[in-house]
mmCIF file of C-alpha atoms and ligand atoms in Angstrom:
data_model
loop_
_atom_site.group_PDB
_atom_site.id
_atom_site.type_symbol
_atom_site.label_atom_id
_atom_site.label_comp_id
_atom_site.label_asym_id
_atom_site.label_seq_id
_atom_site.Cartn_x
_atom_site.Cartn_y
_atom_site.Cartn_z
ATOM 1 C CA MET A 20 3.452 -3.234 42.852
ATOM 2 C CA TYR A 21 5.515 -0.933 40.638
ATOM 3 C CA PRO A 22 6.451 2.270 42.522
ATOM 4 C CA LEU A 23 6.548 5.037 39.951
ATOM 5 C CA ASN A 24 8.512 8.238 40.008
ATOM 6 C CA GLU A 25 6.543 10.871 38.034
ATOM 7 C CA GLU A 26 9.678 11.989 36.221
ATOM 8 C CA LEU A 27 10.394 8.463 34.983
ATOM 9 C CA SER A 28 6.951 7.823 33.542
ATOM 10 C CA MET A 29 5.817 8.317 29.995
ATOM 11 C CA LYS A 30 2.647 10.212 29.153
ATOM 12 C CA ASN A 31 1.295 7.970 26.387
ATOM 13 C CA ILE A 32 2.633 4.546 25.422
ATOM 14 C CA LEU A 33 2.213 2.698 22.119
ATOM 15 C CA ILE A 34 2.457 -1.099 22.327
ATOM 16 C CA ILE A 35 3.123 -2.948 19.073
ATOM 17 C CA GLY A 36 2.430 -6.699 19.188
ATOM 18 C CA CYS A 37 0.022 -6.422 22.150
ATOM 19 C CA ALA A 38 -1.827 -9.661 21.378
ATOM 20 C CA GLY A 39 1.033 -12.092 21.963
ATOM 21 C CA GLN A 40 2.148 -14.028 25.013
ATOM 22 C CA ILE A 41 3.805 -11.063 26.720
ATOM 23 C CA GLY A 42 1.730 -8.213 25.243
ATOM 24 C CA THR A 43 -1.563 -9.705 26.443
ATOM 25 C CA GLU A 44 -0.449 -9.273 30.053
ATOM 26 C CA LEU A 45 1.954 -6.329 29.764
ATOM 27 C CA THR A 46 -0.688 -4.121 28.125
ATOM 28 C CA MET A 47 -3.101 -4.656 31.004
ATOM 29 C CA GLU A 48 -0.386 -4.049 33.625
ATOM 30 C CA LEU A 49 0.616 -0.792 31.966
ATOM 31 C CA ARG A 50 -3.028 0.292 31.740
ATOM 32 C CA LYS A 51 -3.298 -0.212 35.520
ATOM 33 C CA ILE A 52 -0.327 2.118 35.993
ATOM 34 C CA TYR A 53 -0.960 4.774 33.355
ATOM 35 C CA GLY A 54 -4.734 4.641 32.902
ATOM 36 C CA ASN A 55 -6.470 2.821 30.041
ATOM 37 C CA GLU A 56 -6.544 5.766 27.627
ATOM 38 C CA HIS A 57 -2.789 6.324 27.899
ATOM 39 C CA VAL A 58 -1.767 2.870 26.666
ATOM 40 C CA VAL A 59 -2.514 2.433 22.963
ATOM 41 C CA ALA A 60 -2.510 -1.251 22.045
ATOM 42 C CA THR A 61 -1.818 -2.487 18.495
ATOM 43 C CA ASP A 62 -1.251 -5.778 16.745
ATOM 44 C CA LEU A 63 -1.536 -7.311 13.295
ATOM 45 C CA LYS A 64 -4.337 -9.485 14.636
ATOM 46 C CA GLU A 65 -7.230 -8.753 16.978
ATOM 47 C CA ALA A 66 -6.294 -8.614 20.644
ATOM 48 C CA PRO A 67 -8.058 -10.411 23.521
ATOM 49 C CA ALA A 68 -11.349 -8.791 24.593
ATOM 50 C CA SER A 69 -9.749 -7.530 27.812
ATOM 51 C CA ILE A 70 -7.451 -5.286 25.759
ATOM 52 C CA MET A 71 -9.919 -4.284 23.027
ATOM 53 C CA GLN A 72 -12.607 -3.329 25.527
ATOM 54 C CA SER A 73 -10.509 -1.520 28.117
ATOM 55 C CA GLY A 74 -8.741 1.111 26.010
ATOM 56 C CA PRO A 75 -7.612 2.164 22.549
ATOM 57 C CA PHE A 76 -6.773 -0.679 20.145
ATOM 58 C CA HIS A 77 -5.744 -0.423 16.474
ATOM 59 C CA GLN A 78 -4.872 -3.114 14.003
ATOM 60 C CA LEU A 79 -1.360 -2.196 12.855
ATOM 61 C CA ASP A 80 1.322 -3.916 10.788
ATOM 62 C CA ILE A 81 4.766 -3.054 12.120
ATOM 63 C CA LEU A 82 5.931 -2.968 8.493
ATOM 64 C CA ASP A 83 3.610 0.033 7.921
ATOM 65 C CA ARG A 84 5.865 2.918 8.970
ATOM 66 C CA GLU A 85 3.289 5.601 8.167
ATOM 67 C CA GLY A 86 0.673 3.703 10.184
ATOM 68 C CA ILE A 87 2.989 3.774 13.215
ATOM 69 C CA ARG A 88 3.687 7.476 12.648
ATOM 70 C CA SER A 89 0.024 8.364 12.413
ATOM 71 C CA LEU A 90 -0.736 6.681 15.784
ATOM 72 C CA VAL A 91 2.293 8.316 17.406
ATOM 73 C CA LYS A 92 0.988 11.718 16.280
ATOM 74 C CA LYS A 93 -2.677 11.037 17.057
ATOM 75 C CA TYR A 94 -2.022 9.928 20.638
ATOM 76 C CA GLN A 95 1.057 12.113 21.354
ATOM 77 C CA ILE A 96 3.082 9.005 22.084
ATOM 78 C CA ASP A 97 6.339 9.489 23.976
ATOM 79 C CA GLY A 98 7.126 5.810 24.705
ATOM 80 C CA ILE A 99 6.950 2.750 22.420
ATOM 81 C CA ILE A 100 7.157 -0.889 23.489
ATOM 82 C CA ASN A 101 7.822 -3.154 20.520
ATOM 83 C CA LEU A 102 6.745 -6.763 21.101
ATOM 84 C CA ALA A 103 6.018 -7.706 17.477
ATOM 85 C CA ALA A 104 8.343 -10.498 16.412
ATOM 86 C CA ILE A 105 8.678 -13.902 14.795
ATOM 87 C CA LEU A 106 10.146 -16.250 17.401
ATOM 88 C CA SER A 107 12.826 -18.895 17.028
ATOM 89 C CA ALA A 108 10.935 -22.020 15.935
ATOM 90 C CA VAL A 109 8.642 -20.251 13.447
ATOM 91 C CA GLY A 110 11.647 -18.188 12.347
ATOM 92 C CA GLU A 111 13.643 -21.298 11.409
ATOM 93 C CA LYS A 112 10.700 -22.451 9.277
ATOM 94 C CA ASN A 113 10.554 -19.054 7.565
ATOM 95 C CA PRO A 114 13.826 -17.140 8.035
ATOM 96 C CA MET A 115 12.957 -14.341 5.591
ATOM 97 C CA LEU A 116 9.721 -13.627 7.450
ATOM 98 C CA ALA A 117 11.691 -13.443 10.726
ATOM 99 C CA TRP A 118 14.214 -11.068 9.166
ATOM 100 C CA ASN A 119 11.503 -8.877 7.667
ATOM 101 C CA ILE A 120 9.313 -8.494 10.761
ATOM 102 C CA ASN A 121 12.099 -8.409 13.338
ATOM 103 C CA MET A 122 14.476 -6.079 11.471
ATOM 104 C CA ASN A 123 12.385 -3.948 9.129
ATOM 105 C CA GLY A 124 9.716 -3.683 11.825
ATOM 106 C CA LEU A 125 12.252 -2.498 14.382
ATOM 107 C CA ILE A 126 13.787 0.009 11.956
ATOM 108 C CA ASN A 127 10.319 1.450 11.375
ATOM 109 C CA VAL A 128 9.826 1.866 15.130
ATOM 110 C CA LEU A 129 13.236 3.479 15.607
ATOM 111 C CA GLU A 130 12.890 5.792 12.599
ATOM 112 C CA VAL A 131 9.437 6.991 13.669
ATOM 113 C CA ALA A 132 10.815 7.500 17.190
ATOM 114 C CA ARG A 133 13.678 9.580 15.777
ATOM 115 C CA GLU A 134 11.545 11.625 13.410
ATOM 116 C CA GLU A 135 8.620 12.236 15.765
ATOM 117 C CA GLY A 136 10.548 12.864 18.983
ATOM 118 C CA VAL A 137 9.508 9.721 20.887
ATOM 119 C CA THR A 138 11.766 9.729 23.926
ATOM 120 C CA ARG A 139 11.852 6.074 24.984
ATOM 121 C CA VAL A 140 11.625 2.726 23.149
ATOM 122 C CA LEU A 141 11.729 -0.725 24.747
ATOM 123 C CA THR A 142 12.389 -3.646 22.411
ATOM 124 C CA PRO A 143 13.207 -7.058 23.916
ATOM 125 C CA SER A 144 16.146 -9.233 23.004
ATOM 126 C CA SER A 145 16.477 -12.890 23.970
ATOM 127 C CA ILE A 146 18.782 -15.674 25.146
ATOM 128 C CA ALA A 147 18.655 -16.505 21.418
ATOM 129 C CA ALA A 148 21.269 -13.753 20.936
ATOM 130 C CA PHE A 149 23.787 -16.300 22.245
ATOM 131 C CA GLY A 150 25.199 -19.246 20.325
ATOM 132 C CA PRO A 151 27.238 -22.413 20.776
ATOM 133 C CA GLU A 152 30.493 -20.464 21.169
ATOM 134 C CA THR A 153 29.070 -18.492 24.118
ATOM 135 C CA PRO A 154 30.052 -19.766 27.608
ATOM 136 C CA ILE A 155 27.154 -22.061 28.460
ATOM 137 C CA GLU A 156 27.038 -21.674 32.271
ATOM 138 C CA ASN A 157 26.466 -18.322 33.938
ATOM 139 C CA THR A 158 26.733 -16.589 30.555
ATOM 140 C CA PRO A 159 28.334 -13.173 31.119
ATOM 141 C CA GLN A 160 26.814 -9.852 30.063
ATOM 142 C CA GLU A 161 29.659 -9.163 27.649
ATOM 143 C CA THR A 162 30.327 -12.311 25.635
ATOM 144 C CA VAL A 163 30.412 -13.970 22.224
ATOM 145 C CA LEU A 164 27.221 -13.253 20.216
ATOM 146 C CA LYS A 165 27.229 -15.687 17.301
ATOM 147 C CA PRO A 166 23.700 -17.141 17.166
ATOM 148 C CA LYS A 167 22.868 -19.884 14.694
ATOM 149 C CA THR A 168 19.169 -19.051 14.187
ATOM 150 C CA MET A 169 17.744 -16.232 12.061
ATOM 151 C CA TYR A 170 15.751 -15.163 15.135
ATOM 152 C CA GLY A 171 18.986 -14.879 17.136
ATOM 153 C CA ILE A 172 20.678 -12.949 14.352
ATOM 154 C CA THR A 173 17.822 -10.421 14.372
ATOM 155 C CA LYS A 174 18.087 -10.146 18.170
ATOM 156 C CA VAL A 175 21.821 -9.346 18.068
ATOM 157 C CA ALA A 176 21.269 -6.833 15.264
ATOM 158 C CA GLY A 177 18.344 -5.345 17.215
ATOM 159 C CA GLU A 178 20.530 -4.846 20.294
ATOM 160 C CA LEU A 179 23.188 -3.139 18.171
ATOM 161 C CA LEU A 180 20.575 -0.943 16.474
ATOM 162 C CA GLY A 181 19.100 0.074 19.817
ATOM 163 C CA ASP A 182 22.497 1.150 21.117
ATOM 164 C CA TYR A 183 23.212 2.900 17.793
ATOM 165 C CA TYR A 184 20.034 5.013 18.049
ATOM 166 C CA PHE A 185 20.878 5.780 21.677
ATOM 167 C CA ASN A 186 24.428 6.915 20.917
ATOM 168 C CA LYS A 187 23.780 8.669 17.609
ATOM 169 C CA TYR A 188 20.345 10.209 18.114
ATOM 170 C CA GLY A 189 19.892 10.244 21.889
ATOM 171 C CA ILE A 190 16.771 8.064 21.790
ATOM 172 C CA ASP A 191 16.470 6.172 25.053
ATOM 173 C CA VAL A 192 16.275 2.620 23.657
ATOM 174 C CA ARG A 193 16.165 -0.182 26.229
ATOM 175 C CA GLY A 194 16.074 -3.963 25.944
ATOM 176 C CA LEU A 195 16.379 -7.208 27.890
ATOM 177 C CA ARG A 196 17.535 -10.649 26.876
ATOM 178 C CA TYR A 197 14.464 -12.496 28.097
ATOM 179 C CA PRO A 198 14.837 -16.168 29.011
ATOM 180 C CA GLY A 199 11.989 -18.492 27.980
ATOM 181 C CA ILE A 200 8.802 -16.948 29.357
ATOM 182 C CA ILE A 201 6.245 -19.227 31.037
ATOM 183 C CA SER A 202 2.644 -18.073 31.488
ATOM 184 C CA HIS A 203 -0.978 -19.217 31.564
ATOM 185 C CA GLU A 204 -2.855 -16.249 30.086
ATOM 186 C CA ALA A 205 -1.942 -16.342 26.361
ATOM 187 C CA LEU A 206 -0.196 -19.190 24.588
ATOM 188 C CA PRO A 207 3.394 -18.680 23.385
ATOM 189 C CA GLY A 208 3.875 -17.700 19.768
ATOM 190 C CA GLY A 209 6.168 -20.336 18.260
ATOM 191 C CA GLY A 210 9.419 -20.392 20.204
ATOM 192 C CA THR A 211 11.752 -23.188 21.244
ATOM 193 C CA THR A 212 10.924 -22.739 24.938
ATOM 194 C CA ASP A 213 7.182 -23.312 24.290
ATOM 195 C CA TYR A 214 7.502 -26.858 25.744
ATOM 196 C CA ALA A 215 7.812 -25.330 29.219
ATOM 197 C CA VAL A 216 4.271 -23.944 28.825
ATOM 198 C CA ALA A 217 2.702 -26.823 26.866
ATOM 199 C CA ILE A 218 3.790 -29.313 29.538
ATOM 200 C CA TYR A 219 1.442 -27.705 32.093
ATOM 201 C CA TYR A 220 -1.542 -27.614 29.699
ATOM 202 C CA ASP A 221 -1.082 -31.272 28.767
ATOM 203 C CA ALA A 222 -0.447 -32.287 32.387
ATOM 204 C CA ILE A 223 -3.873 -30.940 33.356
ATOM 205 C CA LYS A 224 -5.743 -32.148 30.266
ATOM 206 C CA TYR A 225 -4.113 -35.541 29.613
ATOM 207 C CA GLY A 226 -1.943 -36.274 32.656
ATOM 208 C CA LYS A 227 1.029 -36.708 30.304
ATOM 209 C CA TYR A 228 3.201 -34.781 27.842
ATOM 210 C CA THR A 229 5.492 -35.639 24.933
ATOM 211 C CA CYS A 230 8.352 -33.146 24.856
ATOM 212 C CA PHE A 231 10.077 -32.007 21.640
ATOM 213 C CA VAL A 232 13.463 -31.610 23.357
ATOM 214 C CA LYS A 233 15.430 -34.163 25.406
ATOM 215 C CA GLU A 234 15.126 -34.754 29.141
ATOM 216 C CA ASP A 235 18.508 -33.180 29.964
ATOM 217 C CA THR A 236 17.893 -29.995 27.933
ATOM 218 C CA LYS A 237 18.510 -27.130 30.336
ATOM 219 C CA LEU A 238 17.504 -23.536 29.556
ATOM 220 C CA PRO A 239 17.032 -20.261 31.438
ATOM 221 C CA MET A 240 13.338 -19.576 32.123
ATOM 222 C CA MET A 241 11.161 -16.977 33.838
ATOM 223 C CA TYR A 242 7.571 -16.829 35.084
ATOM 224 C CA MET A 243 5.390 -14.082 33.628
ATOM 225 C CA PRO A 244 4.970 -12.010 36.821
ATOM 226 C CA ASP A 245 8.762 -11.650 36.937
ATOM 227 C CA CYS A 246 8.856 -10.856 33.205
ATOM 228 C CA LEU A 247 6.288 -8.076 33.683
ATOM 229 C CA LYS A 248 8.153 -6.701 36.677
ATOM 230 C CA ALA A 249 11.504 -6.729 34.854
ATOM 231 C CA THR A 250 10.058 -5.072 31.774
ATOM 232 C CA ILE A 251 8.255 -2.333 33.671
ATOM 233 C CA ASP A 252 11.163 -1.741 36.052
ATOM 234 C CA LEU A 253 13.649 -1.372 33.193
ATOM 235 C CA PHE A 254 11.210 0.858 31.286
ATOM 236 C CA HIS A 255 11.121 3.183 34.298
ATOM 237 C CA ALA A 256 14.738 2.896 35.466
ATOM 238 C CA GLU A 257 16.703 6.101 35.935
ATOM 239 C CA ILE A 258 18.833 6.560 32.876
ATOM 240 C CA LYS A 259 21.740 7.952 34.861
ATOM 241 C CA ASN A 260 22.129 4.494 36.466
ATOM 242 C CA LEU A 261 22.203 2.576 33.161
ATOM 243 C CA LYS A 262 25.562 1.593 31.720
ATOM 244 C CA HIS A 263 23.867 -0.833 29.331
ATOM 245 C CA HIS A 264 20.812 -0.059 27.235
ATOM 246 C CA SER A 265 19.473 -2.589 24.716
ATOM 247 C CA ASP A 266 21.062 -5.827 25.871
ATOM 248 C CA PHE A 267 20.541 -6.565 29.566
ATOM 249 C CA ASN A 268 21.093 -10.191 30.579
ATOM 250 C CA LEU A 269 18.102 -11.291 32.660
ATOM 251 C CA ALA A 270 17.673 -14.445 34.739
ATOM 252 C CA ALA A 271 15.266 -16.055 37.166
ATOM 253 C CA MET A 272 15.700 -19.853 37.113
ATOM 254 C CA SER A 273 17.223 -22.621 35.001
ATOM 255 C CA PHE A 274 16.051 -26.228 34.823
ATOM 256 C CA THR A 275 16.143 -29.322 32.659
ATOM 257 C CA VAL A 276 12.933 -30.770 31.230
ATOM 258 C CA GLY A 277 13.414 -33.686 33.629
ATOM 259 C CA GLU A 278 13.496 -31.282 36.583
ATOM 260 C CA LEU A 279 10.387 -29.510 35.258
ATOM 261 C CA ALA A 280 8.570 -32.847 35.062
ATOM 262 C CA GLU A 281 9.675 -33.711 38.634
ATOM 263 C CA SER A 282 8.285 -30.380 39.829
ATOM 264 C CA ILE A 283 4.908 -31.195 38.251
ATOM 265 C CA LYS A 284 4.979 -34.697 39.770
ATOM 266 C CA LYS A 285 5.205 -33.158 43.254
ATOM 267 C CA TYR A 286 1.643 -31.889 42.761
ATOM 268 C CA MET A 287 0.437 -34.489 40.213
ATOM 269 C CA PRO A 288 2.180 -37.780 41.125
ATOM 270 C CA GLN A 289 0.581 -39.639 38.176
ATOM 271 C CA PHE A 290 2.046 -37.226 35.574
ATOM 272 C CA GLU A 291 4.030 -38.961 32.816
ATOM 273 C CA ILE A 292 6.520 -37.530 30.324
ATOM 274 C CA SER A 293 8.050 -38.926 27.137
ATOM 275 C CA TYR A 294 10.489 -37.437 24.639
ATOM 276 C CA GLU A 295 10.430 -37.049 20.842
ATOM 277 C CA PRO A 296 13.104 -34.463 19.996
ATOM 278 C CA ASP A 297 12.637 -32.562 16.712
ATOM 279 C CA TYR A 298 14.407 -29.676 14.904
ATOM 280 C CA ARG A 299 14.001 -27.477 17.983
ATOM 281 C CA GLN A 300 16.552 -29.613 19.882
ATOM 282 C CA ALA A 301 19.396 -28.053 17.874
ATOM 283 C CA ILE A 302 18.110 -24.563 18.653
ATOM 284 C CA ALA A 303 17.869 -25.326 22.377
ATOM 285 C CA ASP A 304 21.340 -26.870 22.354
ATOM 286 C CA SER A 305 22.786 -23.633 20.948
ATOM 287 C CA TRP A 306 21.519 -21.553 23.911
ATOM 288 C CA PRO A 307 23.057 -21.210 27.401
ATOM 289 C CA ASN A 308 22.080 -23.216 30.476
ATOM 290 C CA SER A 309 22.178 -20.261 32.838
ATOM 291 C CA ILE A 310 22.678 -16.486 32.748
ATOM 292 C CA ASP A 311 24.659 -13.983 34.823
ATOM 293 C CA ASP A 312 22.379 -10.960 35.240
ATOM 294 C CA THR A 313 24.602 -8.942 37.599
ATOM 295 C CA SER A 314 24.320 -5.818 35.405
ATOM 296 C CA ALA A 315 20.499 -5.819 35.562
ATOM 297 C CA ARG A 316 20.650 -6.330 39.330
ATOM 298 C CA SER A 317 23.159 -3.548 39.933
ATOM 299 C CA GLU A 318 21.984 -0.983 37.333
ATOM 300 C CA TRP A 319 18.214 -1.126 37.903
ATOM 301 C CA GLY A 320 17.696 -3.368 40.921
ATOM 302 C CA TRP A 321 16.437 -6.526 39.192
ATOM 303 C CA LYS A 322 15.474 -9.411 41.516
ATOM 304 C CA PRO A 323 13.179 -12.307 40.542
ATOM 305 C CA GLU A 324 10.501 -13.697 42.857
ATOM 306 C CA TYR A 325 9.552 -17.070 41.373
ATOM 307 C CA ASP A 326 11.443 -20.359 41.503
ATOM 308 C CA LEU A 327 10.420 -23.566 39.738
ATOM 309 C CA ASP A 328 8.087 -25.048 42.367
ATOM 310 C CA LYS A 329 6.393 -21.733 43.156
ATOM 311 C CA MET A 330 5.746 -21.265 39.440
ATOM 312 C CA THR A 331 4.522 -24.854 38.993
ATOM 313 C CA GLN A 332 1.935 -24.508 41.757
ATOM 314 C CA ASP A 333 0.624 -21.265 40.266
ATOM 315 C CA MET A 334 0.587 -22.567 36.669
ATOM 316 C CA LEU A 335 -1.263 -25.767 37.615
ATOM 317 C CA HIS A 336 -3.788 -23.793 39.667
ATOM 318 C CA HIS A 337 -4.646 -21.381 36.828
ATOM 319 C CA ILE A 338 -4.633 -23.925 34.017
ATOM 320 C CA LYS A 339 -6.859 -26.267 35.995
ATOM 321 C CA ILE A 340 -9.426 -23.451 36.249
ATOM 322 C CA LYS A 341 -9.152 -22.838 32.480
ATOM 323 C CA HIS A 342 -9.725 -26.526 31.823
ATOM 324 C CA GLN A 343 -12.690 -26.689 34.199
ATOM 325 C CA ASN A 344 -14.178 -23.664 32.396
ATOM 326 C CA GLY A 345 -13.810 -25.448 29.063
ATOM 327 C CA GLU A 346 -11.333 -22.861 27.744
ATOM 328 C CA TYR A 347 -9.097 -25.524 26.189
HETATM 329 P P1 NAD B 414 4.373 -13.640 20.503
HETATM 330 O O1 NAD B 414 4.749 -14.388 19.288
HETATM 331 O O2 NAD B 414 3.526 -14.305 21.507
HETATM 332 O O3 NAD B 414 3.675 -12.271 20.110
HETATM 333 C C1 NAD B 414 4.145 -11.476 19.061
HETATM 334 C C2 NAD B 414 3.009 -10.627 18.577
HETATM 335 O O4 NAD B 414 3.474 -9.903 17.439
HETATM 336 C C3 NAD B 414 1.793 -11.443 18.110
HETATM 337 O O5 NAD B 414 0.628 -11.001 18.762
HETATM 338 C C4 NAD B 414 1.719 -11.187 16.615
HETATM 339 O O6 NAD B 414 0.398 -11.103 16.114
HETATM 340 C C5 NAD B 414 2.424 -9.835 16.522
HETATM 341 N N1 NAD B 414 2.930 -9.589 15.176
HETATM 342 C C6 NAD B 414 3.511 -10.466 14.319
HETATM 343 N N2 NAD B 414 3.767 -9.873 13.160
HETATM 344 C C7 NAD B 414 3.346 -8.590 13.275
HETATM 345 C C8 NAD B 414 3.356 -7.480 12.404
HETATM 346 N N3 NAD B 414 3.789 -7.584 11.143
HETATM 347 N N4 NAD B 414 2.864 -6.312 12.867
HETATM 348 C C9 NAD B 414 2.368 -6.209 14.118
HETATM 349 N N5 NAD B 414 2.324 -7.232 14.986
HETATM 350 C C10 NAD B 414 2.817 -8.406 14.554
HETATM 351 O O7 NAD B 414 5.743 -13.127 21.171
HETATM 352 P P2 NAD B 414 6.020 -12.780 22.696
HETATM 353 O O8 NAD B 414 6.410 -14.025 23.365
HETATM 354 O O9 NAD B 414 4.932 -11.967 23.254
HETATM 355 O O10 NAD B 414 7.359 -11.930 22.525
HETATM 356 C C11 NAD B 414 7.414 -10.538 22.610
HETATM 357 C C12 NAD B 414 8.861 -10.124 22.469
HETATM 358 O O11 NAD B 414 9.643 -10.756 23.481
HETATM 359 C C13 NAD B 414 9.507 -10.528 21.135
HETATM 360 O O12 NAD B 414 10.446 -9.561 20.754
HETATM 361 C C14 NAD B 414 10.236 -11.802 21.487
HETATM 362 O O13 NAD B 414 11.327 -12.039 20.630
HETATM 363 C C15 NAD B 414 10.698 -11.492 22.883
HETATM 364 N N6 NAD B 414 10.989 -12.692 23.649
HETATM 365 C C16 NAD B 414 9.999 -13.535 24.036
HETATM 366 C C17 NAD B 414 10.319 -14.669 24.765
HETATM 367 C C18 NAD B 414 9.271 -15.633 25.216
HETATM 368 O O14 NAD B 414 9.612 -16.706 25.744
HETATM 369 N N7 NAD B 414 7.989 -15.346 25.041
HETATM 370 C C19 NAD B 414 11.653 -14.935 25.103
HETATM 371 C C20 NAD B 414 12.632 -14.078 24.655
HETATM 372 C C21 NAD B 414 12.293 -12.937 23.947
HETATM 373 N N1 LIG B 415 11.159 -18.135 23.992
HETATM 374 C C1 LIG B 415 11.871 -17.644 22.852
HETATM 375 C C2 LIG B 415 11.975 -18.693 21.798
HETATM 376 O O1 LIG B 415 12.036 -19.842 22.171
HETATM 377 C C3 LIG B 415 13.252 -17.199 23.253
HETATM 378 O O2 LIG B 415 13.513 -16.006 22.647
HETATM 379 O O3 LIG B 415 12.038 -18.367 20.666
#
């Protein structure tokens, strides 16, 4: 699935924040590629059994710089993937927590990388880096970055820090502006785009869903298999081809909530949706409708595989099995 050039691979990878929506699946994909022992998984909380039983796992707070250093030394880590973060909705409830984890955590990762000779760091950004002054359709790679959420502010600062460590210290820091990620393995961790996951769970369990943003809210989204592919492909891209580093625009599909509901109705005609917008509406309204990811496509060959209906069929299939197994 992911053709690997020996020279582009890392020897040992440290994942921070492995127990979240993306880490739960990315850790296992990387273990398939590198071998279980070469992917050291960490999180503040316990990880799913699949991760804890298949390879090294340590409980680690990203705010504990010496804890990160000691694992980097112990496992001779040469690549770090930082997934620990407070996302947009939780971040607006507790902005100082978002600042602390997202910024001081990232600085710890970058400083340990600098001091211990880690060669590559991947730390994701987000569509939350954009704001209401950004062009809303086909948002360009180079554009206005004036987010209105604390989460978005930390994402812009994180992109700038990544490029700073690349230019000043030669550390190969890479990052992508993920759209909303949709998946069925682990639940999302408190973002504004969480409705696009919850809708499938409630469709299967209750046959209906009440959405916290309006019907015409349109955001860029991506299915997890494409997210994993993008992340791993960028992590292994040849550096000589990269003109950008920490801030790649990334796109797969864009849809309104109404269109998402129509997609579900194709396979579940009785499905019903209602709307009760809350504080997350303002966050969603400050983000673009669609993204121009030409730089990712031309610099490291990015191409998504899933569209809305293909994703809907797969989500409904997997969540139905979870429900039948009594998992939720
Ligand atoms: P998540 O909230 O599901 O997972 C984050 C993980 O970080 C959790 O397992 C949490 O326990 C861990 N964590 C929190 N505080 C920690 C600390 N102090 N020390 C160590 N670990 C800590 O998030 P995710 O969706 O997996 O996101 C991963 C990255 O991708 C984040 O940088 C996020 O901003 C970015 N991103 C995600 C999305 C999305 O839709 N999921 C979209 C854009 C960007
Ligand atoms: N899915 C994320 C959020 O809504 C986007 O970064 O916070």
